[in-house]
Amino acid sequence: MSPAAPVIDLHTHSTASDGTDTPSELVAAAQQAGIDVLAITDHDTVAGWAEAEQAARHLGVTLVRGIEVSTAYGHASIHVLGYLPDPADETLMGELARARDSRATRLERMVDLMAADGIPITYPEVLRQVAPGATPGRPHIADALIANGTIRHRDEAFREWLTNESPYYVTHYSPDPVRACELVRRAGGVPVLAHPFTRTRGATVTDALIEQMYAAGLAGLEAFHRDHGPAEVARAEALARRLGLLVTGASDYHGVGKHNVLGEHSTEPEVLAAIEAQSSGVTPVVRP
């Protein structure tokens, strides 16, 4: 009987951005869920890396250190996963810091607009939901609404008030997706486009955009994700074959903030090996 394939989940979030588990709790949850290889990919920050590494070594979980770069394309937000970048790269870290600062001021403007329309929310309530050093974002507005009893789950807030089409939506600075690929590559990392054809966003990501990102260093597509149905998976796989891109799968786990379950989609071991091979090696995979 051949051994079972390892479960490799390459897209998860902690309280360093908009997850509800601390980095150590995230690793512990992964270990309990039978995850063999976990990537921590918080939005625009590496703040959770050190704690996650310590927990991974203690619990025997292989850890891939990464980020999820929030990018802007037209009026849409597109996310680029960056695996194993150098956290000392000044250009990449500077872009991430600029995005985080812009997001914080934008959040306050969104809350002011919501409150003016009678939605029971204040900015201090939102700040209480943001862990120290974490990247503030729209999920923290949702968490404040949960805490004050207005809604029961983040999904309700995103359906009603927090979409890009909402009258309360305020833009913030983000690099464009092509530049994000360039930045991750220059930092020795490996860029993969997260849930490119998610059904909740509409037809934003075109094949032509992905081809531009590929020319800038894009390495793969996250085809297997709960926001993709069979048609979206087939499209991603076909495009990956045509361009020679890697195909990944992951949970996009956020703790109790979303319904996503650790390990619900996985990446093949040979794909992880290819990601490692394409990285500079400055930030290695952490193995117990």
mmCIF file of C-alpha atoms in Angstrom, residues 6-11 35-40 61-66 83-84 190 192 219 246-249 266-279 283-287:
data_model
loop_
_atom_site.group_PDB
_atom_site.id
_atom_site.type_symbol
_atom_site.label_atom_id
_atom_site.label_comp_id
_atom_site.label_asym_id
_atom_site.label_seq_id
_atom_site.Cartn_x
_atom_site.Cartn_y
_atom_site.Cartn_z
ATOM 1 C CA PRO A 6 1.060 14.877 2.048
ATOM 2 C CA VAL A 7 -1.579 17.538 2.579
ATOM 3 C CA ILE A 8 -0.080 20.852 1.430
ATOM 4 C CA ASP A 9 -2.146 23.983 2.126
ATOM 5 C CA LEU A 10 -0.455 27.031 0.586
ATOM 6 C CA HIS A 11 -2.867 29.856 1.455
ATOM 7 C CA ILE A 35 -1.825 19.382 7.397
ATOM 8 C CA ASP A 36 1.742 18.340 6.547
ATOM 9 C CA VAL A 37 2.841 21.580 4.867
ATOM 10 C CA LEU A 38 1.334 24.972 5.697
ATOM 11 C CA ALA A 39 1.919 28.364 4.102
ATOM 12 C CA ILE A 40 1.241 31.497 6.130
ATOM 13 C CA VAL A 61 4.689 21.118 10.681
ATOM 14 C CA THR A 62 6.591 22.135 7.554
ATOM 15 C CA LEU A 63 6.123 25.878 7.036
ATOM 16 C CA VAL A 64 6.242 27.910 3.825
ATOM 17 C CA ARG A 65 6.605 31.598 4.604
ATOM 18 C CA GLY A 66 4.712 33.833 2.234
ATOM 19 C CA TYR A 83 6.126 32.431 -1.602
ATOM 20 C CA LEU A 84 9.523 32.582 0.130
ATOM 21 C CA VAL A 190 7.674 32.994 -6.331
ATOM 22 C CA VAL A 192 1.164 32.747 -7.785
ATOM 23 C CA ALA A 219 4.810 31.230 -11.675
ATOM 24 C CA LEU A 246 2.220 25.734 -11.914
ATOM 25 C CA VAL A 247 -1.214 24.778 -10.553
ATOM 26 C CA THR A 248 -1.836 25.046 -6.822
ATOM 27 C CA GLY A 249 -4.717 24.390 -4.433
ATOM 28 C CA SER A 266 -4.202 20.830 -1.501
ATOM 29 C CA THR A 267 -1.127 21.313 -3.689
ATOM 30 C CA GLU A 268 0.840 18.441 -5.212
ATOM 31 C CA PRO A 269 4.326 17.782 -3.732
ATOM 32 C CA GLU A 270 6.029 18.272 -7.094
ATOM 33 C CA VAL A 271 4.471 21.737 -7.370
ATOM 34 C CA LEU A 272 5.822 22.692 -3.959
ATOM 35 C CA ALA A 273 9.225 21.383 -5.038
ATOM 36 C CA ALA A 274 9.042 23.574 -8.150
ATOM 37 C CA ILE A 275 8.175 26.618 -6.040
ATOM 38 C CA GLU A 276 11.193 25.953 -3.833
ATOM 39 C CA ALA A 277 13.423 25.500 -6.875
ATOM 40 C CA GLN A 278 12.291 28.822 -8.354
ATOM 41 C CA SER A 279 12.940 30.775 -5.150
ATOM 42 C CA THR A 283 13.927 32.364 2.747
ATOM 43 C CA PRO A 284 13.912 28.563 2.859
ATOM 44 C CA VAL A 285 11.007 26.268 3.663
ATOM 45 C CA VAL A 286 11.051 25.567 7.420
ATOM 46 C CA ARG A 287 11.190 21.833 8.033
#
